[in-house]
Each structure stands twice: as C-alpha cells, then as structure tokens.
Amino acid sequence: MTISGRAKLAGVMGWPVGHSRSPRLHGYWLDLHGIDGAYVPLAVRPGDLGPALRALPKLGFRGCNLTVPHKEDALSIVDRVDDTARRIGAVNTVVVEADGTLTGHNTDAPGFIANLRQGAPDLALDGATAMVVGAGGAARGVVAGLVEAGVVQIRLANRSPDKAHALCRAFDPYVVAMPWDERGDHLDDIDLLVNATSLGMTGQPALDLPLDGLSRRAVVTDIVYAPLETDLLARARARGNPVVDGLGMLLHQAVPGFEAWFGLRPEVTEALRRHVLA
Ligand code: ATR
C-alpha cells in the first residue's frame, strides 16, 4: 500500500522483533479500512528503550506496542501508567498524548477476556471460579482480566511457588495458591481452566495436567497459539469440554492500541485470524 506525507505512524519495539505478528495484524486493519498509516517493526536493544520511547513524539509516532524484553522496563520510563498495567507490572501499549507525554497501558487483560467472550459466549464470568496454571507475565494479565470480569475465586498453580505467592499478594483476596503437585486435584467445580504457561508451545513439552476430575461444562483455554490446538485443548475437546484457542488473545489485545493510534475500533474476524496465521 502507498502512504502519504501525513501518514499516521505506530510500531512494535522488541529485541528480537522479527518474530512479531503485530505488523501483519495491524497492516491488515490499515488496508481493510484504507487508512493512511503504517505500523512497523522497531528493533530496539534492551538498553535503548528509554531513548527509543522518548523519540516517539519527536518522530511524529502516535505510539507503539512493546514486546520481549521491554514490557517491564517501560513502567519506569513512560510518564503515566494506567491501573491495569501497574497491577500487572508490565506495559504492552504506549500512546503518545497530544502534549507529547507517554501513557503506558496493558491490553493483555481485556484481550484475554474479549477472546473468551467471543469464543465461549455462554460462559458467565461474573461470579465464576477459575483455575489458572502459571504465574509469569502472561498469567498476570490473565488473572487481572478475570478479576476485572468478576471471577470470585482463582486457583493458581505454578511450578515455582514464590511466583504464585507474589501473584496472590498482588490480587488479594481473589487468588488462592495451590501446590504444583495438586494442580489436577481441584477441577471438579470450576467454570474455567486456563493454561498461562509456555508449556504446549511448539518445541516445549506439553502441560502435564490430568483432566479426569474436570467438570464437563468447564471452558478450557490456552494462551499458547502455536500450535493453535495444544495438547491440552485437544484432550479437553476429546472429552467434550468447550475450548477456546489462544490466537484470539493476541488479536484482541491489539484492538485498543489500533483505536488510539489510528482512530477506528477494528474488529477481530475469522478473515483476520486466517491472515495472521498464513
Ligand atoms: P510469559 O511472559 O510468557 O508468561 P514467563 O514470565 O517466563 O513468560 O512465564 C512462563 C511461565 O511458564 C511460568 O509460570 C513458568 O513457571 P515458573 O514460574 O516455575 O518458571 C512456566 N513454565 C515454563 N516452563 C515450565 C516447565 N517446564 N514446567 C512448569 N512450568 C513451566
């Protein structure tokens, strides 16, 4: 596509950044809506995040996404951080305000919830009980989203107990830590099971979690989207549980940034899924 001298600019900062699907994702929406704008990969080394973010307003950028390893470091660089990003402890979306200051957001939590609502419309999150496996950066976004959506109890199992306890403290009183060895023991009355670890991703072992005791009506979802159907989702589907794959979280987390930078709220559609997967 061709852009003019007035094109609206945004991008994604990461190191490495070559694997990021965000340029393809935002590029699809820019083309679809005929917007005079561009979204570009920005390879920013770990020590260079401060000057790179400060350069955004000087270069006329509307903002950017942040990916590994920049999400946590950005907290202390931007001028203000919204409550969700503060609670999660990471920024994934930066908006350049009209006065040139930078606001940090985290859209993983609303992205996770929007994907769940689209993929499992019958699941009532308000008042629900969930089990989350994992306590890393992605799990913090998942837990923040669940708490905001009204989930009353989140059972959390993580291989390293210290990280599970840190998450309990951050989201007190909603999160209850479970011993890692008991991760399969308390699934009979839950409404939702989430894998928020990297287990099941291509090249990683599968998540070792027996589903024998899992309630048949529980929705099972995975933050891993490569492969689209993880071993966990395949096993859950085979026994009749509703499943939601993780690709939608990636797509939905991009919506608020696109809207802030380019002025239009885009939709997550089947055609977009196919485009990003291709
Ligand atoms: P992300 O930002 O994607 O969440 P992360 O912060 O490194 O990445 O977190 C990875 C998660 O996967 C953690 O919960 C991690 O467990 P630990 O806190 O014990 O490290 C989990 N994980 C990764 N490999 C694992 C494995 N082989 N067994 C169990 N859990 C694993």
Short mmCIF file of N, CA and C in Angstrom, two decimals, residues 170-234:
data_model
loop_
_atom_site.label_atom_id
_atom_site.label_comp_id
_atom_site.label_asym_id
_atom_site.label_seq_id
_atom_site.Cartn_x
_atom_site.Cartn_y
_atom_site.Cartn_z
N ALA A 170 -0.57 -9.75 44.97
CA ALA A 170 -0.95 -8.66 44.06
C ALA A 170 -2.45 -8.64 43.82
N PHE A 171 -3.09 -9.81 43.85
CA PHE A 171 -4.52 -9.88 43.54
C PHE A 171 -5.32 -10.42 44.72
N ASP A 172 -4.88 -10.10 45.92
CA ASP A 172 -5.58 -10.48 47.14
C ASP A 172 -6.97 -9.82 47.13
N PRO A 173 -8.05 -10.50 47.50
CA PRO A 173 -8.16 -11.86 48.04
C PRO A 173 -8.65 -12.87 47.00
N TYR A 174 -8.50 -12.58 45.72
CA TYR A 174 -9.14 -13.42 44.69
C TYR A 174 -8.36 -14.68 44.34
N VAL A 175 -7.04 -14.65 44.58
CA VAL A 175 -6.21 -15.76 44.12
C VAL A 175 -5.79 -16.65 45.29
N VAL A 176 -5.95 -17.95 45.10
CA VAL A 176 -5.54 -18.93 46.11
C VAL A 176 -4.48 -19.81 45.48
N ALA A 177 -3.30 -19.89 46.08
CA ALA A 177 -2.22 -20.69 45.50
C ALA A 177 -2.42 -22.17 45.83
N MET A 178 -2.22 -23.03 44.82
CA MET A 178 -2.30 -24.48 45.01
C MET A 178 -0.90 -25.05 44.84
N PRO A 179 -0.55 -26.09 45.60
CA PRO A 179 0.74 -26.75 45.34
C PRO A 179 0.79 -27.30 43.92
N TRP A 180 1.93 -27.22 43.28
CA TRP A 180 2.10 -27.67 41.89
C TRP A 180 1.67 -29.13 41.73
N ASP A 181 2.00 -29.96 42.73
CA ASP A 181 1.67 -31.38 42.63
C ASP A 181 0.16 -31.64 42.73
N GLU A 182 -0.58 -30.66 43.18
CA GLU A 182 -2.04 -30.84 43.31
C GLU A 182 -2.81 -30.13 42.21
N ARG A 183 -2.10 -29.79 41.10
CA ARG A 183 -2.74 -28.96 40.09
C ARG A 183 -3.95 -29.63 39.44
N GLY A 184 -3.99 -30.97 39.46
CA GLY A 184 -5.13 -31.66 38.84
C GLY A 184 -6.20 -32.08 39.83
N ASP A 185 -6.04 -31.69 41.09
CA ASP A 185 -6.91 -32.25 42.14
C ASP A 185 -8.16 -31.44 42.44
N HIS A 186 -8.25 -30.23 41.96
CA HIS A 186 -9.38 -29.38 42.38
C HIS A 186 -10.09 -28.78 41.17
N LEU A 187 -10.44 -29.65 40.23
CA LEU A 187 -11.01 -29.16 38.97
C LEU A 187 -12.49 -29.50 38.83
N ASP A 188 -13.06 -30.16 39.83
CA ASP A 188 -14.43 -30.69 39.65
C ASP A 188 -15.51 -29.61 39.67
N ASP A 189 -15.25 -28.46 40.28
CA ASP A 189 -16.30 -27.45 40.40
C ASP A 189 -15.95 -26.13 39.71
N ILE A 190 -14.93 -26.15 38.82
CA ILE A 190 -14.53 -24.88 38.21
C ILE A 190 -15.32 -24.62 36.91
N ASP A 191 -15.41 -23.33 36.57
CA ASP A 191 -16.09 -22.93 35.33
C ASP A 191 -15.10 -22.74 34.19
N LEU A 192 -13.83 -22.54 34.54
CA LEU A 192 -12.84 -22.17 33.53
C LEU A 192 -11.46 -22.68 33.93
N LEU A 193 -10.75 -23.28 32.97
CA LEU A 193 -9.37 -23.72 33.18
C LEU A 193 -8.48 -23.01 32.15
N VAL A 194 -7.40 -22.39 32.63
CA VAL A 194 -6.52 -21.61 31.74
C VAL A 194 -5.09 -22.12 31.84
N ASN A 195 -4.47 -22.46 30.71
CA ASN A 195 -3.02 -22.65 30.71
C ASN A 195 -2.37 -21.31 30.39
N ALA A 196 -1.68 -20.74 31.38
CA ALA A 196 -0.97 -19.48 31.16
C ALA A 196 0.54 -19.69 31.25
N THR A 197 1.00 -20.94 31.08
CA THR A 197 2.43 -21.21 30.98
C THR A 197 2.81 -21.30 29.50
N SER A 198 4.10 -21.45 29.24
CA SER A 198 4.55 -21.63 27.86
C SER A 198 4.53 -23.11 27.47
N LEU A 199 4.07 -23.97 28.36
CA LEU A 199 4.04 -25.41 28.07
C LEU A 199 2.98 -25.70 27.01
N GLY A 200 3.35 -26.54 26.04
CA GLY A 200 2.42 -26.86 24.95
C GLY A 200 2.77 -26.13 23.66
N MET A 201 3.62 -25.11 23.80
CA MET A 201 4.10 -24.38 22.63
C MET A 201 4.99 -25.28 21.78
N THR A 202 5.04 -25.07 20.49
CA THR A 202 5.92 -25.83 19.62
C THR A 202 7.35 -25.82 20.19
N GLY A 203 7.94 -27.01 20.34
CA GLY A 203 9.30 -27.09 20.87
C GLY A 203 9.37 -27.23 22.38
N GLN A 204 8.23 -27.11 23.06
CA GLN A 204 8.19 -27.24 24.53
C GLN A 204 7.39 -28.50 24.87
N PRO A 205 7.64 -29.07 26.06
CA PRO A 205 6.79 -30.20 26.46
C PRO A 205 5.34 -29.76 26.64
N ALA A 206 4.43 -30.74 26.59
CA ALA A 206 3.01 -30.43 26.83
C ALA A 206 2.79 -30.15 28.31
N LEU A 207 1.69 -29.48 28.63
CA LEU A 207 1.31 -29.28 30.04
C LEU A 207 0.81 -30.61 30.59
N ASP A 208 1.48 -31.07 31.65
CA ASP A 208 1.12 -32.34 32.26
C ASP A 208 0.03 -32.07 33.31
N LEU A 209 -1.21 -32.18 32.89
CA LEU A 209 -2.33 -31.89 33.79
C LEU A 209 -3.46 -32.88 33.50
N PRO A 210 -3.67 -33.86 34.39
CA PRO A 210 -4.74 -34.83 34.15
C PRO A 210 -6.11 -34.14 34.24
N LEU A 211 -6.99 -34.45 33.27
CA LEU A 211 -8.29 -33.78 33.22
C LEU A 211 -9.42 -34.67 33.74
N ASP A 212 -9.08 -35.85 34.30
CA ASP A 212 -10.12 -36.80 34.72
C ASP A 212 -11.16 -36.17 35.64
N GLY A 213 -10.68 -35.30 36.54
CA GLY A 213 -11.61 -34.74 37.53
C GLY A 213 -12.29 -33.46 37.07
N LEU A 214 -12.01 -33.01 35.85
CA LEU A 214 -12.51 -31.71 35.39
C LEU A 214 -14.01 -31.75 35.10
N SER A 215 -14.73 -30.78 35.61
CA SER A 215 -16.15 -30.63 35.29
C SER A 215 -16.32 -30.59 33.77
N ARG A 216 -17.34 -31.30 33.25
CA ARG A 216 -17.54 -31.39 31.79
C ARG A 216 -17.99 -30.07 31.18
N ARG A 217 -18.54 -29.19 32.02
CA ARG A 217 -19.03 -27.92 31.47
C ARG A 217 -17.94 -26.84 31.50
N ALA A 218 -16.80 -27.13 32.15
CA ALA A 218 -15.76 -26.11 32.26
C ALA A 218 -15.19 -25.75 30.88
N VAL A 219 -15.03 -24.46 30.64
CA VAL A 219 -14.37 -23.99 29.42
C VAL A 219 -12.86 -24.11 29.63
N VAL A 220 -12.15 -24.60 28.61
CA VAL A 220 -10.70 -24.74 28.70
C VAL A 220 -10.06 -23.83 27.66
N THR A 221 -9.11 -23.00 28.09
CA THR A 221 -8.43 -22.11 27.16
C THR A 221 -6.93 -22.10 27.41
N ASP A 222 -6.19 -21.68 26.39
CA ASP A 222 -4.74 -21.73 26.42
C ASP A 222 -4.22 -20.41 25.90
N ILE A 223 -3.17 -19.86 26.51
CA ILE A 223 -2.60 -18.63 25.95
C ILE A 223 -1.65 -18.97 24.80
N VAL A 224 -1.25 -20.24 24.72
CA VAL A 224 -0.37 -20.67 23.62
C VAL A 224 -1.21 -20.74 22.34
N TYR A 225 -0.67 -20.19 21.21
CA TYR A 225 -1.42 -20.26 19.96
C TYR A 225 -0.61 -20.89 18.83
N ALA A 226 0.60 -21.37 19.14
CA ALA A 226 1.39 -22.10 18.15
C ALA A 226 1.89 -23.38 18.81
N PRO A 227 1.24 -24.53 18.60
CA PRO A 227 0.14 -24.76 17.65
C PRO A 227 -1.18 -24.18 18.15
N LEU A 228 -2.12 -24.04 17.23
CA LEU A 228 -3.43 -23.50 17.57
C LEU A 228 -4.17 -24.44 18.52
N GLU A 229 -4.09 -25.74 18.22
CA GLU A 229 -4.69 -26.70 19.15
C GLU A 229 -3.57 -27.37 19.93
N THR A 230 -3.37 -26.95 21.16
CA THR A 230 -2.35 -27.55 22.02
C THR A 230 -2.84 -28.92 22.48
N ASP A 231 -1.91 -29.67 23.05
CA ASP A 231 -2.27 -30.97 23.61
C ASP A 231 -3.39 -30.82 24.64
N LEU A 232 -3.31 -29.79 25.46
CA LEU A 232 -4.34 -29.55 26.49
C LEU A 232 -5.71 -29.35 25.83
N LEU A 233 -5.77 -28.50 24.81
CA LEU A 233 -7.06 -28.22 24.15
C LEU A 233 -7.58 -29.47 23.44
N ALA A 234 -6.68 -30.25 22.84
CA ALA A 234 -7.11 -31.47 22.14
C ALA A 234 -7.72 -32.46 23.14
#
